[in-house]
Tab-separated table of C-alpha atoms in Angstrom:
chain	number	residue	atom	x	y	z
K	728	MET	CA	0.000	0.000	0.000
K	729	SER	CA	1.253	3.474	-0.874
K	730	THR	CA	1.069	6.446	1.487
K	731	PRO	CA	-2.135	8.448	0.803
K	732	ASP	CA	-1.520	11.780	-0.911
K	733	LEU	CA	-3.884	14.359	0.586
K	734	LEU	CA	-2.384	17.384	-1.171
K	735	TYR	CA	-3.494	18.907	-4.462
K	736	SER	CA	-1.145	18.644	-7.422
K	737	GLU	CA	-0.351	21.579	-9.686
K	738	VAL	CA	-2.549	20.051	-12.388
K	739	GLU	CA	-5.429	19.713	-9.947
K	740	GLU	CA	-5.082	23.337	-8.863
K	741	ASP	CA	-5.096	24.450	-12.508
K	742	LEU	CA	-8.248	22.408	-13.064
K	743	ARG	CA	-9.821	23.997	-9.980
K	744	SER	CA	-9.017	27.495	-11.265
K	745	SER	CA	-10.659	26.795	-14.630
K	746	VAL	CA	-13.793	25.255	-13.127
K	747	ARG	CA	-14.117	27.946	-10.465
K	748	ALA	CA	-13.766	30.740	-13.017
K	749	LEU	CA	-16.488	29.204	-15.176
K	750	LEU	CA	-18.876	28.652	-12.272
K	751	THR	CA	-18.252	32.133	-10.853
K	752	ASP	CA	-19.098	33.633	-14.216
K	753	ARG	CA	-22.068	31.469	-15.115
K	754	ALA	CA	-23.517	30.143	-11.848
K	755	GLY	CA	-23.407	33.046	-9.434
K	756	PRO	CA	-26.045	33.408	-6.691
K	757	ALA	CA	-28.304	35.707	-8.725
K	758	ALA	CA	-28.332	33.380	-11.750
K	759	LEU	CA	-28.826	30.375	-9.502
K	760	LEU	CA	-31.794	31.825	-7.651
K	761	ALA	CA	-33.391	32.991	-10.876
K	762	ARG	CA	-33.063	29.556	-12.481
K	763	VAL	CA	-34.645	27.548	-9.660
K	764	GLU	CA	-37.789	29.617	-10.155
K	765	THR	CA	-38.157	28.469	-13.770
K	766	ASP	CA	-39.408	25.317	-15.461
K	767	ALA	CA	-35.832	24.549	-16.593
K	768	PRO	CA	-33.855	24.131	-13.350
K	769	TYR	CA	-30.840	22.580	-15.078
K	770	ASP	CA	-28.422	24.846	-16.956
K	771	LEU	CA	-27.645	22.654	-19.960
K	772	ALA	CA	-25.608	25.383	-21.659
K	773	LEU	CA	-23.345	25.496	-18.623
K	774	TRP	CA	-23.235	21.695	-18.636
K	775	LYS	CA	-22.010	21.692	-22.241
K	776	THR	CA	-19.207	24.117	-21.413
K	777	LEU	CA	-18.218	22.270	-18.242
K	778	ALA	CA	-18.495	18.740	-19.612
K	779	ALA	CA	-17.454	19.127	-23.243
K	780	ASP	CA	-15.421	22.323	-23.568
K	781	LEU	CA	-13.500	21.914	-20.293
K	782	GLY	CA	-13.562	18.134	-20.697
K	783	THR	CA	-14.586	17.325	-17.131
K	784	ALA	CA	-17.097	14.645	-18.193
K	785	GLY	CA	-14.310	12.330	-19.318
K	786	LEU	CA	-11.753	12.808	-16.548
K	787	MET	CA	-12.063	9.228	-15.239
K	788	VAL	CA	-12.222	7.673	-18.695
K	789	PRO	CA	-9.039	6.354	-20.390
K	790	GLU	CA	-7.818	8.206	-23.475
K	791	SER	CA	-8.383	5.066	-25.545
K	792	LEU	CA	-12.114	5.392	-24.806
K	793	GLY	CA	-12.374	9.090	-25.558
K	794	GLY	CA	-11.561	10.416	-22.096
K	795	HIS	CA	-8.631	12.245	-20.540
K	796	GLY	CA	-7.055	9.397	-18.611
K	797	ALA	CA	-7.081	11.193	-15.270
K	798	SER	CA	-8.464	9.767	-12.053
K	799	THR	CA	-10.974	10.244	-9.274
K	800	ARG	CA	-8.631	12.812	-7.709
K	801	GLU	CA	-9.343	15.238	-10.530
K	802	VAL	CA	-13.062	14.419	-10.473
K	803	ALA	CA	-13.030	15.182	-6.741
K	804	VAL	CA	-11.680	18.663	-7.466
K	805	VAL	CA	-14.571	19.303	-9.866
K	806	MET	CA	-17.046	17.970	-7.301
K	807	GLU	CA	-15.584	20.269	-4.663
K	808	GLU	CA	-16.097	23.299	-6.889
K	809	LEU	CA	-19.629	22.184	-7.758
K	810	GLY	CA	-20.303	21.994	-4.027
K	811	ARG	CA	-19.065	25.561	-3.623
K	812	SER	CA	-21.485	26.755	-6.300
K	813	VAL	CA	-24.307	24.141	-6.139
K	814	ALA	CA	-24.435	24.625	-9.919
K	815	PRO	CA	-27.496	22.975	-11.504
K	816	VAL	CA	-25.693	20.543	-13.821
K	817	PRO	CA	-26.048	16.721	-14.030
K	818	TYR	CA	-22.410	16.024	-13.182
K	819	LEU	CA	-23.080	13.529	-10.392
K	820	GLY	CA	-25.569	11.494	-12.409
K	821	SER	CA	-23.631	11.425	-15.672
K	822	ALA	CA	-19.895	11.992	-15.126
K	823	VAL	CA	-19.751	10.095	-11.833
K	824	LEU	CA	-22.510	7.489	-11.404
K	825	ALA	CA	-23.255	6.411	-14.981
K	826	THR	CA	-19.640	6.790	-16.110
K	827	ALA	CA	-18.283	4.764	-13.181
K	828	ALA	CA	-20.769	1.960	-13.873
K	829	LEU	CA	-19.947	1.825	-17.586
K	830	LEU	CA	-16.220	2.045	-16.881
K	831	ALA	CA	-16.378	-0.883	-14.459
K	832	ALA	CA	-18.432	-2.861	-16.987
K	833	GLY	CA	-16.109	-2.024	-19.895
K	834	SER	CA	-18.964	-0.673	-22.005
K	835	GLU	CA	-18.558	0.673	-25.536
K	836	LEU	CA	-20.977	3.488	-24.602
K	837	LEU	CA	-18.315	5.284	-22.564
K	838	PRO	CA	-17.063	7.629	-25.337
K	839	GLN	CA	-20.522	9.215	-25.604
K	840	LEU	CA	-20.592	10.122	-21.930
K	841	ALA	CA	-16.905	11.100	-21.874
K	842	SER	CA	-17.447	13.646	-24.644
K	843	GLY	CA	-20.297	15.297	-22.782
K	844	SER	CA	-22.552	14.977	-25.819
K	845	VAL	CA	-24.766	12.438	-24.024
K	846	ILE	CA	-26.055	12.814	-20.466
K	847	GLY	CA	-26.307	9.562	-18.571
K	848	ALA	CA	-28.066	8.513	-15.385
K	849	LEU	CA	-27.764	5.363	-13.316
K	850	ALA	CA	-31.301	4.199	-12.542
K	851	VAL	CA	-30.973	3.605	-8.812
K	852	PRO	CA	-32.551	5.599	-5.977
K	853	LEU	CA	-30.362	8.458	-4.782
K	854	SER	CA	-30.409	6.830	-1.345
K	855	ALA	CA	-28.896	3.542	-2.630
K	856	ALA	CA	-25.764	2.824	-0.603
K	857	PRO	CA	-22.637	0.760	-1.257
K	858	GLY	CA	-23.083	-2.738	0.073
K	859	SER	CA	-26.813	-2.812	-0.695
K	860	ALA	CA	-28.455	-5.821	-2.309
K	861	PHE	CA	-28.766	-5.715	-6.081
K	862	PRO	CA	-32.048	-3.893	-6.888
K	863	ALA	CA	-34.916	-6.020	-8.161
K	864	THR	CA	-37.576	-3.448	-9.046
K	865	VAL	CA	-36.918	-3.809	-12.796
K	866	SER	CA	-37.072	-7.078	-14.724
K	867	PHE	CA	-35.463	-8.021	-18.027
K	868	LEU	CA	-37.209	-10.368	-20.457
K	869	ASP	CA	-36.898	-10.880	-24.223
K	870	GLY	CA	-34.756	-7.787	-24.759
K	871	THR	CA	-37.005	-5.396	-22.854
K	872	LEU	CA	-37.172	-3.887	-19.365
K	873	THR	CA	-40.255	-3.471	-17.216
K	874	GLY	CA	-40.432	-1.879	-13.776
K	875	ARG	CA	-40.007	1.337	-11.845
K	876	VAL	CA	-37.167	3.101	-10.055
K	877	SER	CA	-37.845	6.087	-7.810
K	878	THR	CA	-35.764	9.188	-6.995
K	879	VAL	CA	-33.111	8.790	-9.700
K	880	ALA	CA	-30.631	11.677	-9.657
K	881	ASP	CA	-30.474	13.784	-12.845
K	882	ALA	CA	-32.819	11.438	-14.733
K	883	SER	CA	-35.053	14.287	-15.925
K	884	VAL	CA	-32.328	15.554	-18.289
K	885	ALA	CA	-30.690	12.216	-19.148
K	886	ASP	CA	-30.369	10.930	-22.702
K	887	LEU	CA	-29.192	7.467	-21.661
K	888	LEU	CA	-30.295	5.368	-18.697
K	889	VAL	CA	-28.059	2.670	-17.234
K	890	VAL	CA	-30.531	0.322	-15.562
K	891	PRO	CA	-29.793	-2.496	-13.099
K	892	ALA	CA	-32.368	-5.229	-13.617
K	893	VAL	CA	-32.941	-8.897	-12.857
K	894	GLY	CA	-33.502	-11.323	-15.715
K	895	PRO	CA	-33.797	-15.097	-16.121
K	896	ASP	CA	-30.018	-15.398	-15.786
K	897	GLY	CA	-29.728	-13.171	-12.727
K	898	PRO	CA	-28.620	-9.546	-12.322
K	899	GLY	CA	-27.606	-7.396	-15.242
K	900	LEU	CA	-26.884	-3.851	-16.359
K	901	TYR	CA	-28.756	-2.544	-19.390
K	902	ALA	CA	-28.691	0.631	-21.478
K	903	VAL	CA	-31.994	2.259	-22.373
K	904	ASP	CA	-32.681	5.353	-24.445
K	905	ALA	CA	-34.314	7.793	-22.050
K	906	SER	CA	-37.036	8.504	-24.608
K	907	ALA	CA	-38.238	4.903	-24.171
K	908	ALA	CA	-38.933	5.473	-20.475
K	909	THR	CA	-41.486	7.582	-18.649
K	910	VAL	CA	-39.531	10.010	-16.489
K	911	THR	CA	-41.578	11.939	-13.942
K	912	GLU	CA	-39.812	14.579	-11.899
K	913	ALA	CA	-40.484	14.170	-8.179
K	914	VAL	CA	-40.706	16.877	-5.547
K	915	SER	CA	-37.102	17.364	-4.503
K	916	LEU	CA	-35.732	19.013	-1.381
K	917	ASP	CA	-32.668	20.065	-3.375
K	918	LEU	CA	-33.740	22.611	-5.989
K	919	THR	CA	-30.394	22.422	-7.813
K	920	ARG	CA	-30.217	18.637	-8.186
K	921	ARG	CA	-33.554	17.119	-9.139
K	922	VAL	CA	-34.668	13.536	-8.761
K	923	ALA	CA	-37.201	11.715	-10.913
K	924	ASP	CA	-39.146	8.473	-11.000
K	925	VAL	CA	-38.342	6.256	-13.985
K	926	THR	CA	-40.989	3.866	-15.306
K	927	LEU	CA	-40.148	1.259	-17.937
K	928	ASP	CA	-42.869	-0.603	-19.817
K	929	SER	CA	-41.349	-3.163	-22.186
K	930	ALA	CA	-38.617	-0.660	-23.098
K	931	ALA	CA	-36.039	-1.923	-25.573
K	932	ALA	CA	-32.703	-2.441	-23.811
K	933	GLN	CA	-29.104	-3.136	-24.745
K	934	VAL	CA	-27.189	-5.576	-22.566
K	935	ILE	CA	-24.097	-4.050	-20.953
K	936	CYS	CA	-23.097	-6.935	-18.699
K	937	THR	CA	-24.710	-9.665	-16.629
K	938	GLY	CA	-24.058	-11.834	-13.610
K	939	SER	CA	-21.366	-11.014	-11.106
K	940	ALA	CA	-19.872	-8.427	-13.482
K	941	ALA	CA	-23.093	-6.398	-13.273
K	942	ALA	CA	-23.220	-6.604	-9.486
K	943	GLU	CA	-19.569	-5.557	-9.238
K	944	ALA	CA	-20.040	-2.661	-11.673
K	945	LEU	CA	-23.011	-1.340	-9.707
K	946	GLU	CA	-21.132	-1.642	-6.412
K	947	THR	CA	-18.162	0.193	-7.931
K	948	ALA	CA	-20.411	3.001	-9.163
K	949	LEU	CA	-22.112	3.472	-5.782
K	950	THR	CA	-18.804	3.336	-3.913
K	951	THR	CA	-17.221	5.854	-6.287
K	952	ALA	CA	-20.183	8.212	-6.016
K	953	ALA	CA	-20.260	8.002	-2.215
K	954	GLY	CA	-16.541	8.708	-1.989
K	955	LEU	CA	-16.618	11.638	-4.392
K	956	LEU	CA	-19.747	13.086	-2.800
K	957	ALA	CA	-17.570	13.832	0.238
K	958	SER	CA	-15.646	16.321	-1.904
K	959	GLU	CA	-18.882	18.050	-2.903
K	960	GLN	CA	-19.862	18.207	0.766
K	961	THR	CA	-16.467	19.742	1.549
K	962	GLY	CA	-17.156	22.425	-1.049
K	963	ILE	CA	-20.511	23.175	0.583
K	964	ALA	CA	-18.850	23.560	3.988
K	965	GLU	CA	-16.134	25.793	2.526
K	966	TRP	CA	-18.699	28.116	0.911
K	967	ALA	CA	-20.718	28.279	4.125
K	968	LEU	CA	-17.698	29.231	6.252
K	969	THR	CA	-16.256	31.712	3.747
K	970	GLU	CA	-19.557	33.523	3.189
K	971	THR	CA	-20.361	33.627	6.902
K	972	VAL	CA	-16.966	35.066	7.836
K	973	THR	CA	-17.318	37.736	5.130
K	974	TYR	CA	-20.792	38.655	6.337
K	975	LEU	CA	-19.824	38.854	10.011
K	976	LYS	CA	-16.850	41.074	9.209
K	977	GLY	CA	-19.088	43.575	7.453
K	978	ARG	CA	-22.141	43.439	9.748
K	979	TYR	CA	-21.911	45.971	12.578
K	980	GLN	CA	-23.745	45.959	15.893
K	981	PHE	CA	-23.104	48.269	18.839
K	982	GLY	CA	-20.470	50.005	16.751
K	983	ARG	CA	-18.294	46.961	16.092
K	984	PRO	CA	-18.224	44.060	13.590
K	985	VAL	CA	-20.448	41.192	14.693
K	986	GLY	CA	-17.591	38.828	13.931
K	987	GLY	CA	-15.610	40.442	16.733
K	988	PHE	CA	-17.796	38.901	19.435
K	989	GLN	CA	-15.944	36.063	21.107
K	990	SER	CA	-18.833	33.593	21.102
K	991	LEU	CA	-19.134	33.905	17.307
K	992	LYS	CA	-15.378	33.606	16.894
K	993	HIS	CA	-15.539	30.291	18.725
K	994	ARG	CA	-18.291	28.994	16.459
K	995	LEU	CA	-16.359	30.020	13.359
K	996	ALA	CA	-13.178	28.438	14.717
K	997	ASN	CA	-15.067	25.191	15.273
K	998	LEU	CA	-16.363	25.320	11.697
K	999	TYR	CA	-12.848	25.890	10.378
K	1000	THR	CA	-11.545	22.901	12.339
K	1001	GLU	CA	-14.356	20.753	10.950
K	1002	LEU	CA	-13.649	21.975	7.400
K	1003	VAL	CA	-9.966	21.003	7.668
K	1004	ASN	CA	-11.046	17.596	8.951
K	1005	ALA	CA	-13.563	17.199	6.135
K	1006	ARG	CA	-11.068	18.137	3.431
K	1007	ALA	CA	-8.478	15.649	4.664
K	1008	THR	CA	-11.065	12.880	4.885
K	1009	ALA	CA	-12.507	13.636	1.445
K	1010	ARG	CA	-9.051	13.774	-0.126
K	1011	TYR	CA	-8.204	10.422	1.444
K	1012	ALA	CA	-11.314	8.896	-0.120
K	1013	ALA	CA	-10.516	10.405	-3.539
K	1014	ASP	CA	-6.929	9.152	-3.372
K	1015	ALA	CA	-8.056	5.690	-2.236
K	1016	LEU	CA	-10.457	5.466	-5.186
K	1017	ALA	CA	-7.629	6.488	-7.536
K	1018	THR	CA	-5.080	4.013	-6.170
K	1019	GLY	CA	-7.394	1.179	-5.150
K	1020	ASN	CA	-6.044	1.148	-1.593
K	1021	ASP	CA	-8.425	0.687	1.332
K	1022	VAL	CA	-11.397	1.859	-0.767
K	1023	PRO	CA	-14.413	0.585	1.237
K	1024	ILE	CA	-12.992	1.849	4.541
K	1025	ALA	CA	-11.929	5.233	3.127
K	1026	VAL	CA	-15.368	5.803	1.578
K	1027	ALA	CA	-17.243	4.749	4.722
K	1028	VAL	CA	-15.095	7.044	6.880
K	1029	ALA	CA	-15.569	9.936	4.443
K	1030	GLN	CA	-19.345	9.735	4.361
K	1031	ALA	CA	-19.673	9.099	8.092
K	1032	ARG	CA	-17.540	12.163	8.885
K	1033	VAL	CA	-17.981	14.734	6.102
K	1034	SER	CA	-21.744	14.514	5.656
K	1035	PRO	CA	-22.626	15.881	9.131
K	1036	ILE	CA	-19.959	18.585	8.778
K	1037	ALA	CA	-21.548	19.934	5.584
K	1038	VAL	CA	-24.971	20.063	7.215
K	1039	HIS	CA	-23.608	21.771	10.330
K	1040	ALA	CA	-21.741	24.372	8.275
K	1041	ALA	CA	-24.824	25.164	6.187
K	1042	GLU	CA	-26.991	25.413	9.309
K	1043	GLU	CA	-24.525	27.795	10.934
K	1044	ALA	CA	-24.440	29.902	7.755
K	1045	VAL	CA	-28.205	30.328	7.851
K	1046	GLN	CA	-28.250	31.197	11.559
K	1047	LEU	CA	-25.215	33.498	11.621
K	1048	HIS	CA	-26.501	35.469	8.638
K	1049	GLY	CA	-29.405	36.478	10.897
K	1050	GLY	CA	-32.702	37.431	9.287
K	1051	ILE	CA	-31.259	37.616	5.759
K	1052	GLY	CA	-30.182	33.974	6.011
K	1053	MET	CA	-33.801	32.929	6.370
K	1054	THR	CA	-34.939	34.624	3.155
K	1055	TRP	CA	-35.500	33.035	-0.245
K	1056	GLU	CA	-33.439	35.779	-1.889
K	1057	HIS	CA	-30.240	34.669	-0.116
K	1058	PRO	CA	-28.616	31.473	-1.498
K	1059	ALA	CA	-27.921	29.990	1.961
K	1060	HIS	CA	-31.081	27.878	1.820
K	1061	LEU	CA	-29.913	26.249	-1.419
K	1062	TYR	CA	-26.708	25.087	0.276
K	1063	LEU	CA	-28.571	23.789	3.302
K	1064	LYS	CA	-30.949	21.851	1.055
K	1065	ARG	CA	-28.054	20.392	-0.948
K	1066	ALA	CA	-26.259	19.435	2.276
K	1067	LYS	CA	-29.368	17.720	3.679
K	1068	SER	CA	-30.026	15.960	0.377
K	1069	ASP	CA	-26.405	14.785	0.220
K	1070	GLN	CA	-26.690	13.501	3.784
K	1071	ILE	CA	-29.072	10.753	2.686
K	1072	ALA	CA	-27.492	10.174	-0.731
K	1073	PHE	CA	-25.691	6.828	-1.091
K	1074	GLY	CA	-26.330	5.968	2.540
K	1075	THR	CA	-26.768	7.991	5.707
K	1076	PRO	CA	-23.816	8.636	8.068
K	1077	GLY	CA	-25.254	6.039	10.441
K	1078	ARG	CA	-25.354	3.427	7.704
K	1079	HIS	CA	-21.737	4.134	6.786
K	1080	ARG	CA	-20.675	3.915	10.446
K	1081	ALA	CA	-22.372	0.527	10.693
K	1082	ARG	CA	-20.650	-0.631	7.513
K	1083	LEU	CA	-17.317	0.635	8.790
K	1084	ALA	CA	-17.776	-1.424	11.962
K	1085	ASP	CA	-18.217	-4.548	9.818
K	1086	LEU	CA	-15.238	-3.674	7.621
K	1087	VAL	CA	-12.847	-3.304	10.540
K	1088	ASP	CA	-14.434	-6.178	12.504
K	1089	LEU	CA	-15.605	-3.950	15.344
K	1090	PRO	CA	-18.358	-5.667	17.361
K	1091	ALA	CA	-21.594	-3.739	17.852
């Protein structure tokens, strides 16, 4: 086993600068708040620039398959910046979940997703966690899929659905054109990442892989997504702390900055300590996914630790902004909703703690 590298490389910092500049220009608070009020909550023009022009959709994909041959470390940097902006793009569903599943399965569909020209979605509930049983809500028979999957992340804008299903020969992964499914957007707590219910009624499907290969590909996808989600949660916590410090420095009460009161300094110091902890844990998970070392443990630790930190930071941002933090016009509520939504995505912190206990053979 190699020593985990928790630092950012020069290439990763360059990637961060490019992504941050784009998101600052195109997904600022005003644009974000205006978009969530419309019937088109996803910014597909921004997605095209991020995924295709910057090439972030294909970071995990080998160059031989149309990608950039990078790793989960670089994807984690993008996820961190998306957490800082809560930009309404289907990066998690397409560039992480669907891409990881197809990559593990060795599918010929990968170049389409890597180019950013096709948006993919893995048809599993957003709450599906690593280590879960293979889903059996969709059945495969005679080349078609029938069944229903609820709360699928980014499905409402997907072109391609990667569907786990059970057929006569056991579990399998299948590709379905999204136009062949009925996709109904559900009421979502997170206004910047929508979920939808996917219904399949004898929809024509292409076999990706079957048997143990399908089960392993799905497990890899869920593990990868859970590990990388910790980086997004770190970005949420970073935004919350940075914005709150800026606000408290400029907000005066009794003739002095509110941030000068000792009790608030202590709360901010605690948030900073938690953020440092979260970043180290998230980077460890990203590095473990890239190197293949200690992956299940690193991912379980990351989600058990970082998820509550993101929620706490977002809650403190709302409270310490005072009355303005409680308004719709301030973006703090969007970050709190994303943090709470992420807290149940791919397993709750409690579920990951329980899994960690099993992984390290710690009795209940």
